[in-house]
Coordinates of C-alpha atoms in Angstrom, one line a residue:
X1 CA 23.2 24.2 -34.9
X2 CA 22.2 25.7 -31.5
X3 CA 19.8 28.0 -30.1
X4 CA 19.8 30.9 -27.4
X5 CA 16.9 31.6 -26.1
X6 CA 14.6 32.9 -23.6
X7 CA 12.1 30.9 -22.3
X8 CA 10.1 31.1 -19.1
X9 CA 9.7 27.8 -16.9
X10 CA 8.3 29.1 -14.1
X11 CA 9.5 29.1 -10.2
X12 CA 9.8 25.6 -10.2
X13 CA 11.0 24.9 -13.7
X14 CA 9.0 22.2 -13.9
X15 CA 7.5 23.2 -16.9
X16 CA 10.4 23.3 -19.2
X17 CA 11.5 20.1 -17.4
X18 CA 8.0 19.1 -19.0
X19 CA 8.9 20.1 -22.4
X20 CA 12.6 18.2 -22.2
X21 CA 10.4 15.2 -21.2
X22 CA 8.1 15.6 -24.1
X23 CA 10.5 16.6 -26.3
X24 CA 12.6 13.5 -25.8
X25 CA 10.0 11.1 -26.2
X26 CA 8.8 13.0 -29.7
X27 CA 12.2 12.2 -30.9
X28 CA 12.9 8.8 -29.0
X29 CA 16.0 9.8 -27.5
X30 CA 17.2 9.7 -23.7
X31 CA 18.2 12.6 -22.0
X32 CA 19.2 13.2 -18.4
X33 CA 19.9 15.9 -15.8
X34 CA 23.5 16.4 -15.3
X35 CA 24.1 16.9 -11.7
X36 CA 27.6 17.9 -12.3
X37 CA 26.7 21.2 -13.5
X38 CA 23.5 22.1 -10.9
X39 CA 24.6 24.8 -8.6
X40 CA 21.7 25.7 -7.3
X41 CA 21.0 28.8 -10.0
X42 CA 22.0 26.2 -12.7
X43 CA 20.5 23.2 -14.1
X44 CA 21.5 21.2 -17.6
X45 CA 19.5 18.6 -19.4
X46 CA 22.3 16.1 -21.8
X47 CA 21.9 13.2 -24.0
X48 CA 22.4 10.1 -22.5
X49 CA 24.6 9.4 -25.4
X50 CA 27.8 11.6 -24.1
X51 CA 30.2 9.7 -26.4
X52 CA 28.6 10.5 -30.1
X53 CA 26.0 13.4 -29.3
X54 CA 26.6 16.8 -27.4
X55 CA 23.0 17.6 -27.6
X56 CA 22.2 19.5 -24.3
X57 CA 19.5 22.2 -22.8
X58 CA 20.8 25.2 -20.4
X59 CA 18.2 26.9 -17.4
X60 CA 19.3 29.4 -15.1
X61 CA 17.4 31.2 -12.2
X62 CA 16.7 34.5 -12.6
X63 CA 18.4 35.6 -8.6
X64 CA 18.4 39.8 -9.8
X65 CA 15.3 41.1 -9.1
X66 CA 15.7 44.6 -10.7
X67 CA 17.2 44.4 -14.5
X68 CA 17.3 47.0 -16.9
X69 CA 14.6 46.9 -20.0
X70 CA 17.0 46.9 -22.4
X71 CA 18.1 43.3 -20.5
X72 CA 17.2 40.2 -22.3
X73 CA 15.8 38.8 -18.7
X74 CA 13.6 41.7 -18.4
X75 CA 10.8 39.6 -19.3
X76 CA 11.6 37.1 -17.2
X77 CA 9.7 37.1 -13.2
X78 CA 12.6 37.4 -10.7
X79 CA 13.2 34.0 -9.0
X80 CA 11.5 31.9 -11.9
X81 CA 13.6 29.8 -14.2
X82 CA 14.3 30.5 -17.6
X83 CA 16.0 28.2 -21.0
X84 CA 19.7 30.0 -21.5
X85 CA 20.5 27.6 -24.7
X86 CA 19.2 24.5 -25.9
X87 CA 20.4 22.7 -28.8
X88 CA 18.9 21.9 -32.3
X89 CA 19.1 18.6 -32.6
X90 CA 20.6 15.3 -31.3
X91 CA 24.1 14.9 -33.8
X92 CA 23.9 12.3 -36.4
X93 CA 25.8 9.8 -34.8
X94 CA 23.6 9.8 -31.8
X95 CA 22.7 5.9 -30.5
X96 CA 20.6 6.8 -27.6
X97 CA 16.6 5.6 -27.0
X98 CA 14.2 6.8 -25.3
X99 CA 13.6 5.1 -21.7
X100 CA 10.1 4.5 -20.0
X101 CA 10.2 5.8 -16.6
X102 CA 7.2 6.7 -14.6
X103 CA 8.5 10.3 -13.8
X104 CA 9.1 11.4 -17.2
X105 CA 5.5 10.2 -18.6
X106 CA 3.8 12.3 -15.8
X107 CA 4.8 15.6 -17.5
X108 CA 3.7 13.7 -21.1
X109 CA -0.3 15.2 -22.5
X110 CA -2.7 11.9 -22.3
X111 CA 0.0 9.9 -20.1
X112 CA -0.8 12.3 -16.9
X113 CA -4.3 11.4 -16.6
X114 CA -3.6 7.9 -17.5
X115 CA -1.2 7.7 -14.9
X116 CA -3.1 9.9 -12.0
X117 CA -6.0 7.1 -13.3
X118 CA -3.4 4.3 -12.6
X119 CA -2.5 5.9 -8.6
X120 CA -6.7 6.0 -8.2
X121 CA -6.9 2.7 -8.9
X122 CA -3.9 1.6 -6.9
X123 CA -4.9 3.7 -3.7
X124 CA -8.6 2.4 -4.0
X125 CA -7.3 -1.5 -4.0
X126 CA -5.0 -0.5 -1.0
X127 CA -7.8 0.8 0.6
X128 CA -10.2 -2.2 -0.3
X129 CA -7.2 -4.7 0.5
X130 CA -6.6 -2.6 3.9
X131 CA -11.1 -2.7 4.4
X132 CA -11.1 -6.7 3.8
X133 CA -7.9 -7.0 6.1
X134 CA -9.7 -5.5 8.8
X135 CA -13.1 -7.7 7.9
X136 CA -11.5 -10.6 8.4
X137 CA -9.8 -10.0 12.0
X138 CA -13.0 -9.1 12.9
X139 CA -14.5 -12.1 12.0
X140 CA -11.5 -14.0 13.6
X141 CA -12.3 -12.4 16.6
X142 CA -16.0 -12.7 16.6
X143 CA -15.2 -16.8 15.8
X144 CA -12.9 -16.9 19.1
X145 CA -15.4 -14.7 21.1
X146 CA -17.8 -17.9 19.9
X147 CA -15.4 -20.2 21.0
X148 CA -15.1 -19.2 23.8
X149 CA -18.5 -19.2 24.8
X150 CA -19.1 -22.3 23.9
X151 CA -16.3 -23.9 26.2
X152 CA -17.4 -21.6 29.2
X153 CA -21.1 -23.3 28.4
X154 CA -19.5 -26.8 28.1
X155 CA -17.5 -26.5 31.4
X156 CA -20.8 -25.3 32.8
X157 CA -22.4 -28.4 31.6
X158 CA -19.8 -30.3 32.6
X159 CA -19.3 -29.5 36.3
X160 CA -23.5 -29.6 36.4
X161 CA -23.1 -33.4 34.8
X162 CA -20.5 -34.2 37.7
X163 CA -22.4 -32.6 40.4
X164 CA -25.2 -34.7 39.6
X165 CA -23.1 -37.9 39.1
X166 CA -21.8 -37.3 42.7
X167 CA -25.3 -37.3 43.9
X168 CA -25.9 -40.4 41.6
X169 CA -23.3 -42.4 43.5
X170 CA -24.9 -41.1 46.8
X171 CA -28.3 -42.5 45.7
X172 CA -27.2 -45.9 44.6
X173 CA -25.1 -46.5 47.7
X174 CA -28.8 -46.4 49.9
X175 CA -29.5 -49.6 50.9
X176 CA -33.0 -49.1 51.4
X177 CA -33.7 -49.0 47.2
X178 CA -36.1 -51.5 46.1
X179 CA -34.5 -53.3 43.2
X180 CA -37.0 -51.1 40.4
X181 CA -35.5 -48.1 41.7
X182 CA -32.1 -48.9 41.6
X183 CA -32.1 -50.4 38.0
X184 CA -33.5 -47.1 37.4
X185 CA -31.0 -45.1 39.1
X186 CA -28.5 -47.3 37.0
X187 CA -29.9 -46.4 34.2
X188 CA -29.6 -42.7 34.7
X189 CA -26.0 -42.8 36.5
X190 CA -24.8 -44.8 33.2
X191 CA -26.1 -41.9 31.0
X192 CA -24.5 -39.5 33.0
X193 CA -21.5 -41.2 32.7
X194 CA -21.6 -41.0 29.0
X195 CA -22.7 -37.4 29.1
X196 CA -19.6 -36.3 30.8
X197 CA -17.1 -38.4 28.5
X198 CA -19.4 -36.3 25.9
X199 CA -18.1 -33.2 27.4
X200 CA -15.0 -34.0 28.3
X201 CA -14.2 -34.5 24.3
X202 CA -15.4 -31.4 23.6
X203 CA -13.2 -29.4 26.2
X204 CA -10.7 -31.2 24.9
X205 CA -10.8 -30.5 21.1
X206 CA -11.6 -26.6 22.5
X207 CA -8.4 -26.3 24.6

């Protein structure tokens, strides 16, 4: 059994596309657009099962703007779409199941929200994934900005150390020292010499 109809889906048609959707989840069968038959003012809905079930839904766009009331498309808005013929049933023999897809459930009552619920969340852990991304380069770059402060202060320390190791040498090499002063200036040079194996280490481990 099979029904003609008249049913408006608006300038999109996306509300009787809606209804297939529901419809074939009610049932828990599988339906698809057939492309074949889309012309433009045409569209088809079919049963996935082609072989055992000839279940199908017809929509037209309404292209004639002026009709005559005694039309059956008076009613209907000129360039909205409208159901043509839509069968009763899927046929006895019909195998087919209903498939989960994403699309479909978004024209489904209680999946919409569910699902516009589901984007939310996705879009705010982007965003929070995308806000800790950026947190952490700028803590990388606030570590190497430290970095490299440190080794320009080391270098400073460094080429201070050798300056006065230079002068150290120049002291010790007067031979006018008494032997108190010179065992301290060896004293000093020797820690010097330390300091600046110190500090070379650390430009090292830097570099």
């Amino acid at each position: 059994m099979s029904l003609r109809l008249l049913m408006d889906c608006g300038p999109d048609g996306k509300e009787c596309t809606r209804l297939v959707h529901k419809y074939s989840y009610t049932v828990n069968k599988g339906v698809h657009q057939d492309h074949s038959f889309r012309n433009g003012n045409r569209k088809k809905w079919i049963c996935s099962d082609r072989v055992n079930c000839s279940w199908e839904v017809r929509m037209r766009k309404k292209k004639t703007c002026k009709t005559n009331r005694a039309s059956k498309t008076h009613s209907i808005p000129c360039g909205h779409w409208y159901v043509t013929f839509m069968s009763d049933g899927h046929d006895e023999g019909c195998i087919s199941k209903y498939q989960v897809k994403k699309g479909g459930l978004k024209g489904l009552d209680g999946f919409k929200g569910a699902l516009e619920e589901e984007e939310r969340k996705d879009r705010e852990d982007a965003r929070k994934d995308k806000e800790e991304e950026r947190k952490e380069k700028e803590e990388e770059r606030k570590i190497r900005a430290e970095q490299r402060e440190e080794k320009e202060y080391t270098m400073k320390e460094f080429e201070k150390v050798t300056d006065l190791l230079r002068k150290s040498r120049e002291d010790l090499s007067d031979t006018t020292l008494s032997p108190e002063d010179r065992e301290d200036l060896l004293c000093t040079h020797r820690l010097l010499i330390n300091q600046k194996k110190k500090l070379q280490q650390m430009l090292f481990s830097t570099s």
